[in-house]
mmCIF file of C-alpha atoms in Angstrom:
data_model
loop_
_atom_site.group_PDB
_atom_site.id
_atom_site.type_symbol
_atom_site.label_atom_id
_atom_site.label_comp_id
_atom_site.label_asym_id
_atom_site.label_seq_id
_atom_site.Cartn_x
_atom_site.Cartn_y
_atom_site.Cartn_z
ATOM 1 C CA MET A 1 76.196 111.453 80.747
ATOM 2 C CA THR A 2 74.653 114.145 78.564
ATOM 3 C CA ASP A 3 75.606 114.860 74.969
ATOM 4 C CA PHE A 4 77.781 117.757 76.126
ATOM 5 C CA GLU A 5 79.717 116.176 78.979
ATOM 6 C CA PRO A 6 83.330 115.447 78.043
ATOM 7 C CA ARG A 7 84.465 111.850 78.212
ATOM 8 C CA PRO A 8 87.293 111.055 80.590
ATOM 9 C CA ALA A 9 90.717 110.877 78.957
ATOM 10 C CA ILE A 10 91.474 107.255 78.050
ATOM 11 C CA ASP A 11 93.929 105.153 76.089
ATOM 12 C CA ALA A 12 91.321 104.131 73.528
ATOM 13 C CA GLU A 13 93.567 101.606 71.789
ATOM 14 C CA ARG A 14 94.186 99.775 75.035
ATOM 15 C CA GLU A 15 90.575 99.993 76.192
ATOM 16 C CA TYR A 16 88.992 98.753 72.959
ATOM 17 C CA ASN A 17 91.574 96.398 71.444
ATOM 18 C CA ALA A 18 89.900 93.244 72.709
ATOM 19 C CA ARG A 19 92.266 90.838 70.944
ATOM 20 C CA ALA A 20 95.309 92.437 72.524
ATOM 21 C CA ALA A 21 93.604 92.127 75.908
ATOM 22 C CA VAL A 22 93.114 88.367 75.429
ATOM 23 C CA PRO A 23 96.487 86.943 74.324
ATOM 24 C CA ASP A 24 95.108 83.453 73.639
ATOM 25 C CA HIS A 25 92.291 84.728 71.424
ATOM 26 C CA ALA A 26 93.513 82.674 68.424
ATOM 27 C CA ARG A 27 93.127 79.458 70.405
ATOM 28 C CA ILE A 28 89.676 80.535 71.538
ATOM 29 C CA PHE A 29 88.609 81.326 67.963
ATOM 30 C CA ALA A 30 89.822 77.908 66.810
ATOM 31 C CA ARG A 31 87.819 76.239 69.568
ATOM 32 C CA TRP A 32 84.708 78.199 68.616
ATOM 33 C CA ALA A 33 85.049 77.124 64.985
ATOM 34 C CA ALA A 34 85.410 73.478 65.994
ATOM 35 C CA GLU A 35 82.455 73.596 68.385
ATOM 36 C CA ALA A 36 80.331 75.381 65.786
ATOM 37 C CA ALA A 37 81.206 72.793 63.117
ATOM 38 C CA ALA A 38 80.270 69.964 65.480
ATOM 39 C CA ALA A 39 76.954 71.665 66.260
ATOM 40 C CA ARG A 40 76.168 72.085 62.560
ATOM 41 C CA GLN A 41 76.910 68.410 62.005
ATOM 42 C CA ASP A 42 74.560 67.434 64.837
ATOM 43 C CA PHE A 43 71.796 69.767 63.654
ATOM 44 C CA GLU A 44 72.146 68.606 60.052
ATOM 45 C CA ARG A 45 72.083 64.945 61.079
ATOM 46 C CA ALA A 46 68.852 65.621 62.961
ATOM 47 C CA GLY A 47 67.349 67.426 59.971
ATOM 48 C CA LEU A 48 67.107 70.736 61.832
ATOM 49 C CA LEU A 49 69.566 72.921 59.881
ATOM 50 C CA ARG A 50 68.660 75.152 56.951
ATOM 51 C CA ARG A 51 72.019 76.307 55.710
ATOM 52 C CA GLY A 52 72.854 79.534 53.880
ATOM 53 C CA LEU A 53 69.447 81.170 53.486
ATOM 54 C CA VAL A 54 69.760 84.316 51.356
ATOM 55 C CA TYR A 55 68.292 87.487 52.847
ATOM 56 C CA GLY A 56 69.761 90.166 50.570
ATOM 57 C CA ARG A 57 71.559 90.889 47.331
ATOM 58 C CA ARG A 58 75.141 90.889 48.589
ATOM 59 C CA ALA A 59 77.203 87.702 48.660
ATOM 60 C CA ASP A 60 77.604 87.679 52.448
ATOM 61 C CA GLN A 61 73.928 88.231 53.218
ATOM 62 C CA LEU A 62 73.331 84.677 54.375
ATOM 63 C CA LEU A 63 72.024 83.093 57.531
ATOM 64 C CA ASP A 64 71.748 79.635 58.985
ATOM 65 C CA LEU A 65 68.430 78.691 60.531
ATOM 66 C CA ILE A 66 68.129 75.913 63.067
ATOM 67 C CA LEU A 67 64.589 74.766 63.748
ATOM 68 C CA PRO A 68 63.711 72.758 66.855
ATOM 69 C CA PRO A 69 62.449 69.177 66.613
ATOM 70 C CA SER A 70 58.795 69.172 65.615
ATOM 71 C CA ARG A 71 56.369 68.893 68.471
ATOM 72 C CA THR A 72 52.816 67.895 67.712
ATOM 73 C CA GLY A 73 50.388 70.634 68.697
ATOM 74 C CA ALA A 74 53.142 72.881 70.022
ATOM 75 C CA GLY A 75 52.251 75.800 67.743
ATOM 76 C CA PRO A 76 54.626 78.490 66.445
ATOM 77 C CA VAL A 77 58.023 78.628 68.131
ATOM 78 C CA PRO A 78 60.064 81.626 69.307
ATOM 79 C CA LEU A 79 63.187 82.701 67.431
ATOM 80 C CA MET A 80 66.574 83.937 68.599
ATOM 81 C CA VAL A 81 68.592 85.838 65.985
ATOM 82 C CA PHE A 82 72.341 86.128 66.645
ATOM 83 C CA PHE A 83 74.681 88.774 65.185
ATOM 84 C CA HIS A 84 78.381 88.073 65.665
ATOM 85 C CA GLY A 85 81.112 90.442 66.766
ATOM 86 C CA GLY A 86 84.517 91.136 65.250
ATOM 87 C CA TYR A 87 84.377 94.944 65.127
ATOM 88 C CA TRP A 88 82.291 94.805 61.921
ATOM 89 C CA GLN A 89 85.365 93.465 60.054
ATOM 90 C CA ALA A 90 85.945 89.850 61.131
ATOM 91 C CA MET A 91 84.301 86.550 62.167
ATOM 92 C CA GLY A 92 81.178 84.961 60.701
ATOM 93 C CA ARG A 93 78.224 82.707 61.269
ATOM 94 C CA ASP A 94 80.360 79.555 61.062
ATOM 95 C CA ASP A 95 82.029 80.520 64.353
ATOM 96 C CA PHE A 96 78.896 80.563 66.515
ATOM 97 C CA THR A 97 76.466 77.761 65.594
ATOM 98 C CA HIS A 98 77.064 76.047 68.935
ATOM 99 C CA LEU A 99 75.430 78.941 70.802
ATOM 100 C CA ALA A 100 72.094 77.630 69.485
ATOM 101 C CA ARG A 101 72.113 74.385 71.469
ATOM 102 C CA PRO A 102 70.329 75.409 74.714
ATOM 103 C CA TYR A 103 67.600 77.221 72.777
ATOM 104 C CA VAL A 104 66.868 74.538 70.189
ATOM 105 C CA VAL A 105 66.578 71.866 72.874
ATOM 106 C CA ARG A 106 63.916 74.019 74.569
ATOM 107 C CA GLY A 107 61.848 74.407 71.447
ATOM 108 C CA ALA A 108 63.161 77.679 69.996
ATOM 109 C CA ALA A 109 64.473 78.354 66.513
ATOM 110 C CA VAL A 110 67.835 80.105 66.107
ATOM 111 C CA ALA A 111 69.171 82.155 63.184
ATOM 112 C CA VAL A 112 72.920 82.860 62.996
ATOM 113 C CA VAL A 113 73.532 85.749 60.628
ATOM 114 C CA ASP A 114 76.409 86.710 58.343
ATOM 115 C CA TYR A 115 76.773 90.254 57.051
ATOM 116 C CA THR A 116 79.140 92.084 54.723
ATOM 117 C CA LEU A 117 82.345 93.022 56.534
ATOM 118 C CA CYS A 118 84.115 96.371 56.454
ATOM 119 C CA PRO A 119 85.763 97.832 54.402
ATOM 120 C CA ALA A 120 83.528 96.235 51.738
ATOM 121 C CA THR A 121 80.676 98.124 53.397
ATOM 122 C CA THR A 122 80.191 100.610 56.237
ATOM 123 C CA VAL A 123 78.894 100.188 59.776
ATOM 124 C CA ALA A 124 75.678 101.860 58.625
ATOM 125 C CA GLY A 125 75.512 99.391 55.740
ATOM 126 C CA ILE A 126 75.751 96.496 58.191
ATOM 127 C CA THR A 127 72.822 97.916 60.165
ATOM 128 C CA ALA A 128 70.799 98.016 56.943
ATOM 129 C CA GLU A 129 71.669 94.377 56.248
ATOM 130 C CA ALA A 130 70.670 93.369 59.779
ATOM 131 C CA ARG A 131 67.278 94.972 59.212
ATOM 132 C CA GLU A 132 66.899 92.968 56.000
ATOM 133 C CA ALA A 133 67.674 89.741 57.856
ATOM 134 C CA VAL A 134 65.106 90.455 60.566
ATOM 135 C CA LEU A 135 62.472 91.474 58.042
ATOM 136 C CA LEU A 136 62.979 88.310 55.977
ATOM 137 C CA LEU A 137 62.597 86.133 59.055
ATOM 138 C CA TRP A 138 59.521 88.079 60.168
ATOM 139 C CA ARG A 139 57.914 87.736 56.727
ATOM 140 C CA LEU A 140 58.690 84.016 56.479
ATOM 141 C CA ALA A 141 57.669 83.302 60.055
ATOM 142 C CA PRO A 142 54.240 81.806 59.234
ATOM 143 C CA VAL A 143 55.809 79.422 56.700
ATOM 144 C CA LEU A 144 58.641 78.461 59.053
ATOM 145 C CA GLY A 145 56.377 77.971 62.051
ATOM 146 C CA ILE A 146 57.902 80.898 63.944
ATOM 147 C CA ASP A 147 55.936 83.067 66.343
ATOM 148 C CA ARG A 148 56.229 86.658 65.100
ATOM 149 C CA SER A 149 55.587 88.007 68.579
ATOM 150 C CA ARG A 150 58.587 86.195 70.096
ATOM 151 C CA ILE A 151 61.559 87.162 67.918
ATOM 152 C CA VAL A 152 64.562 88.180 70.052
ATOM 153 C CA VAL A 153 67.777 89.635 68.612
ATOM 154 C CA THR A 154 71.116 88.992 70.296
ATOM 155 C CA GLY A 155 74.665 90.080 69.582
ATOM 156 C CA HIS A 156 78.187 90.344 70.922
ATOM 157 C CA SER A 157 80.502 93.375 70.718
ATOM 158 C CA ALA A 158 79.774 94.808 67.240
ATOM 159 C CA GLY A 159 76.694 92.601 67.351
ATOM 160 C CA GLY A 160 75.627 94.467 70.479
ATOM 161 C CA GLN A 161 75.693 97.697 68.480
ATOM 162 C CA ILE A 162 73.523 95.981 65.861
ATOM 163 C CA VAL A 163 71.030 94.973 68.568
ATOM 164 C CA GLY A 164 70.840 98.591 69.731
ATOM 165 C CA GLN A 165 70.321 99.909 66.217
ATOM 166 C CA LEU A 166 67.566 97.374 65.574
ATOM 167 C CA ALA A 167 65.838 98.362 68.811
ATOM 168 C CA ALA A 168 65.877 101.998 67.658
ATOM 169 C CA THR A 169 64.659 101.291 64.111
ATOM 170 C CA PRO A 170 61.437 103.007 62.976
ATOM 171 C CA TRP A 171 60.257 99.814 61.342
ATOM 172 C CA GLN A 172 57.258 101.260 59.528
ATOM 173 C CA ALA A 173 59.680 103.242 57.351
ATOM 174 C CA TYR A 174 61.068 99.938 56.060
ATOM 175 C CA ALA A 175 58.023 97.692 56.254
ATOM 176 C CA PRO A 176 54.699 99.547 56.469
ATOM 177 C CA GLU A 177 52.859 96.262 56.996
ATOM 178 C CA ILE A 178 54.423 95.827 60.443
ATOM 179 C CA GLU A 179 52.583 97.261 63.411
ATOM 180 C CA GLY A 180 55.045 98.158 66.133
ATOM 181 C CA SER A 181 58.334 96.264 66.039
ATOM 182 C CA PRO A 182 59.181 92.824 64.630
ATOM 183 C CA ILE A 183 61.426 92.177 67.630
ATOM 184 C CA ALA A 184 60.195 91.379 71.131
ATOM 185 C CA GLY A 185 63.500 92.172 72.821
ATOM 186 C CA GLY A 186 67.247 92.110 72.557
ATOM 187 C CA VAL A 187 70.374 90.883 74.319
ATOM 188 C CA ALA A 188 73.600 92.857 73.871
ATOM 189 C CA ILE A 189 76.815 91.353 75.239
ATOM 190 C CA SER A 190 79.879 93.619 75.534
ATOM 191 C CA GLY A 191 78.219 96.086 73.195
ATOM 192 C CA VAL A 192 79.797 99.207 71.727
ATOM 193 C CA PHE A 193 76.961 101.722 71.773
ATOM 194 C CA ASP A 194 78.968 104.929 71.321
ATOM 195 C CA LEU A 195 81.364 104.539 68.385
ATOM 196 C CA GLU A 196 83.137 107.879 68.618
ATOM 197 C CA PRO A 197 85.955 106.585 70.897
ATOM 198 C CA LEU A 198 86.960 104.132 68.144
ATOM 199 C CA ILE A 199 87.897 106.860 65.673
ATOM 200 C CA ASP A 200 91.480 107.234 66.886
ATOM 201 C CA THR A 201 92.206 103.508 67.199
ATOM 202 C CA THR A 202 93.619 100.957 64.760
ATOM 203 C CA ILE A 203 90.145 99.413 64.694
ATOM 204 C CA ASN A 204 88.997 102.330 62.563
ATOM 205 C CA ALA A 205 91.446 101.614 59.725
ATOM 206 C CA ARG A 206 88.856 99.386 58.048
ATOM 207 C CA LEU A 207 85.767 101.160 59.364
ATOM 208 C CA GLY A 208 86.553 104.686 58.160
ATOM 209 C CA LEU A 209 84.447 106.314 60.858
ATOM 210 C CA THR A 210 84.250 110.094 61.081
ATOM 211 C CA PRO A 211 82.699 112.000 63.987
ATOM 212 C CA ALA A 212 79.475 112.334 61.998
ATOM 213 C CA THR A 213 79.214 108.716 60.827
ATOM 214 C CA ALA A 214 80.270 107.376 64.234
ATOM 215 C CA ARG A 215 77.537 109.335 65.967
ATOM 216 C CA ALA A 216 74.914 108.303 63.396
ATOM 217 C CA ALA A 217 75.846 104.641 63.934
ATOM 218 C CA SER A 218 75.761 104.887 67.734
ATOM 219 C CA PRO A 219 72.678 103.475 69.480
ATOM 220 C CA HIS A 220 73.633 105.587 72.503
ATOM 221 C CA PHE A 221 72.383 108.678 70.674
ATOM 222 C CA ALA A 222 69.307 107.005 69.139
ATOM 223 C CA VAL A 223 65.801 106.829 70.553
ATOM 224 C CA PRO A 224 64.538 103.413 71.661
ATOM 225 C CA GLY A 225 61.368 102.145 70.099
ATOM 226 C CA PRO A 226 58.204 101.869 72.192
ATOM 227 C CA ASP A 227 58.186 98.975 74.678
ATOM 228 C CA THR A 228 61.883 98.245 74.107
ATOM 229 C CA ARG A 229 63.190 95.423 76.307
ATOM 230 C CA LEU A 230 66.925 94.799 76.437
ATOM 231 C CA VAL A 231 69.303 92.672 78.474
ATOM 232 C CA LEU A 232 72.868 94.001 78.750
ATOM 233 C CA ALA A 233 75.895 91.990 79.878
ATOM 234 C CA VAL A 234 79.616 92.727 80.134
ATOM 235 C CA GLY A 235 82.419 90.435 81.260
ATOM 236 C CA GLY A 236 83.713 91.261 84.713
ATOM 237 C CA ASP A 237 87.310 91.240 83.444
ATOM 238 C CA GLU A 238 86.672 93.501 80.455
ATOM 239 C CA SER A 239 88.105 97.009 80.205
ATOM 240 C CA ALA A 240 86.599 99.989 81.987
ATOM 241 C CA GLU A 241 85.365 101.367 78.677
ATOM 242 C CA PHE A 242 83.272 98.316 77.874
ATOM 243 C CA HIS A 243 81.654 98.662 81.284
ATOM 244 C CA ARG A 244 81.116 102.393 80.756
ATOM 245 C CA GLN A 245 79.564 101.790 77.346
ATOM 246 C CA SER A 246 76.819 99.540 78.723
ATOM 247 C CA ARG A 247 76.344 101.599 81.894
ATOM 248 C CA ASP A 248 75.873 104.909 80.063
ATOM 249 C CA PHE A 249 73.710 103.326 77.385
ATOM 250 C CA ALA A 250 71.468 101.731 80.011
ATOM 251 C CA ARG A 251 71.036 105.027 81.858
ATOM 252 C CA ARG A 252 70.214 106.974 78.725
ATOM 253 C CA TRP A 253 67.753 104.470 77.274
ATOM 254 C CA SER A 254 66.117 103.780 80.648
ATOM 255 C CA ALA A 255 65.465 107.505 80.957
ATOM 256 C CA ALA A 256 63.833 107.345 77.520
ATOM 257 C CA GLY A 257 61.451 104.591 78.638
ATOM 258 C CA ALA A 258 63.261 101.398 77.640
ATOM 259 C CA ARG A 259 63.161 98.452 80.030
ATOM 260 C CA ILE A 260 66.778 97.496 80.630
ATOM 261 C CA ALA A 261 67.979 94.514 82.649
ATOM 262 C CA THR A 262 71.584 93.539 83.305
ATOM 263 C CA VAL A 263 73.304 90.199 83.826
ATOM 264 C CA ASP A 264 76.671 90.025 85.577
ATOM 265 C CA LEU A 265 79.414 87.929 83.983
ATOM 266 C CA PRO A 266 82.073 87.744 86.718
ATOM 267 C CA GLY A 267 85.508 86.475 85.768
ATOM 268 C CA ARG A 268 84.888 86.691 82.035
ATOM 269 C CA HIS A 269 86.895 88.610 79.464
ATOM 270 C CA HIS A 270 85.646 89.916 76.112
ATOM 271 C CA MET A 271 85.805 86.534 74.386
ATOM 272 C CA SER A 272 84.444 84.350 77.175
ATOM 273 C CA ALA A 273 81.571 86.777 77.772
ATOM 274 C CA VAL A 274 79.726 85.667 74.631
ATOM 275 C CA GLU A 275 80.158 82.009 75.539
ATOM 276 C CA ALA A 276 77.682 82.531 78.389
ATOM 277 C CA LEU A 277 74.911 82.952 75.801
ATOM 278 C CA GLY A 278 75.286 79.304 74.827
ATOM 279 C CA GLU A 279 75.741 77.782 78.276
ATOM 280 C CA ASP A 280 72.819 75.765 79.516
ATOM 281 C CA GLY A 281 71.737 77.041 82.923
ATOM 282 C CA HIS A 282 73.662 80.316 82.788
ATOM 283 C CA PRO A 283 71.702 83.395 83.941
ATOM 284 C CA LEU A 284 72.304 85.052 80.548
ATOM 285 C CA THR A 285 70.759 82.069 78.784
ATOM 286 C CA GLY A 286 67.883 82.223 81.230
ATOM 287 C CA ALA A 287 67.326 85.936 80.602
ATOM 288 C CA THR A 288 67.315 85.308 76.843
ATOM 289 C CA LEU A 289 64.833 82.468 77.181
ATOM 290 C CA ALA A 290 62.644 84.692 79.354
ATOM 291 C CA LEU A 291 62.512 87.340 76.594
ATOM 292 C CA MET A 292 61.227 84.577 74.296
ATOM 293 C CA GLU A 293 58.702 83.591 76.975
ATOM 294 C CA ILE A 294 60.244 80.177 77.508
ATOM 295 C CA GLY A 295 60.152 79.124 81.132
#
């Protein structure tokens, strides 16, 4: 799809209202919170959790860092950074700690990031905060025992948009000391890469997107950084628009030189799609581990 091709006529509210499409979403969210709390308890008991690290000036700019058990002579470890979904206006890091389990057990560190929610900020403001989180982790990597060359960013839904924006960031404009990119790759699950269709939905009530700001915040229209590697995944039972978003984004960025891989998630809706990221043995977990060079 070029910039000038019209989109097909759609019922945007129906296509993008993920909660309405999953009637038992409240039960799922409650289960996530319980599983995440249990994971934090386990990580804290094992001395692996660093809770509420501050990466910016705003109250919600916090992240939890889970470090793997120390291994003598193992050297610096890779890092997965997770950005949650919620259409930039809901959810938080306390809902997703459990996704870290299969990575920590294999010797990787995991950061689960909070960011300021709309309408207290804008979608562009959230992208800026995500950059701050990545830069803090990159700068602290030698102290934390993290391998700077194996930092992988992941995200679901709105978090997928964040992954795309990070992959398109001209990092030297924010941190001249960095050569290339601080991220080795990204995983975007059910991402929204073109935000313009959201303008006429109830989702936009808190976002305040205009055609100009939606386009500026859309990775679809950005240029991928050199050597960009991304994994894209969408639930098989998600709406046609979520599938179109990833399909069109993959085509556009592949044409621009990015290396894009896809992972099928058959039988999964918008909420269960992200759960695959934390399932031991799932192909999406395997693809994420591969980006971090963990066999």
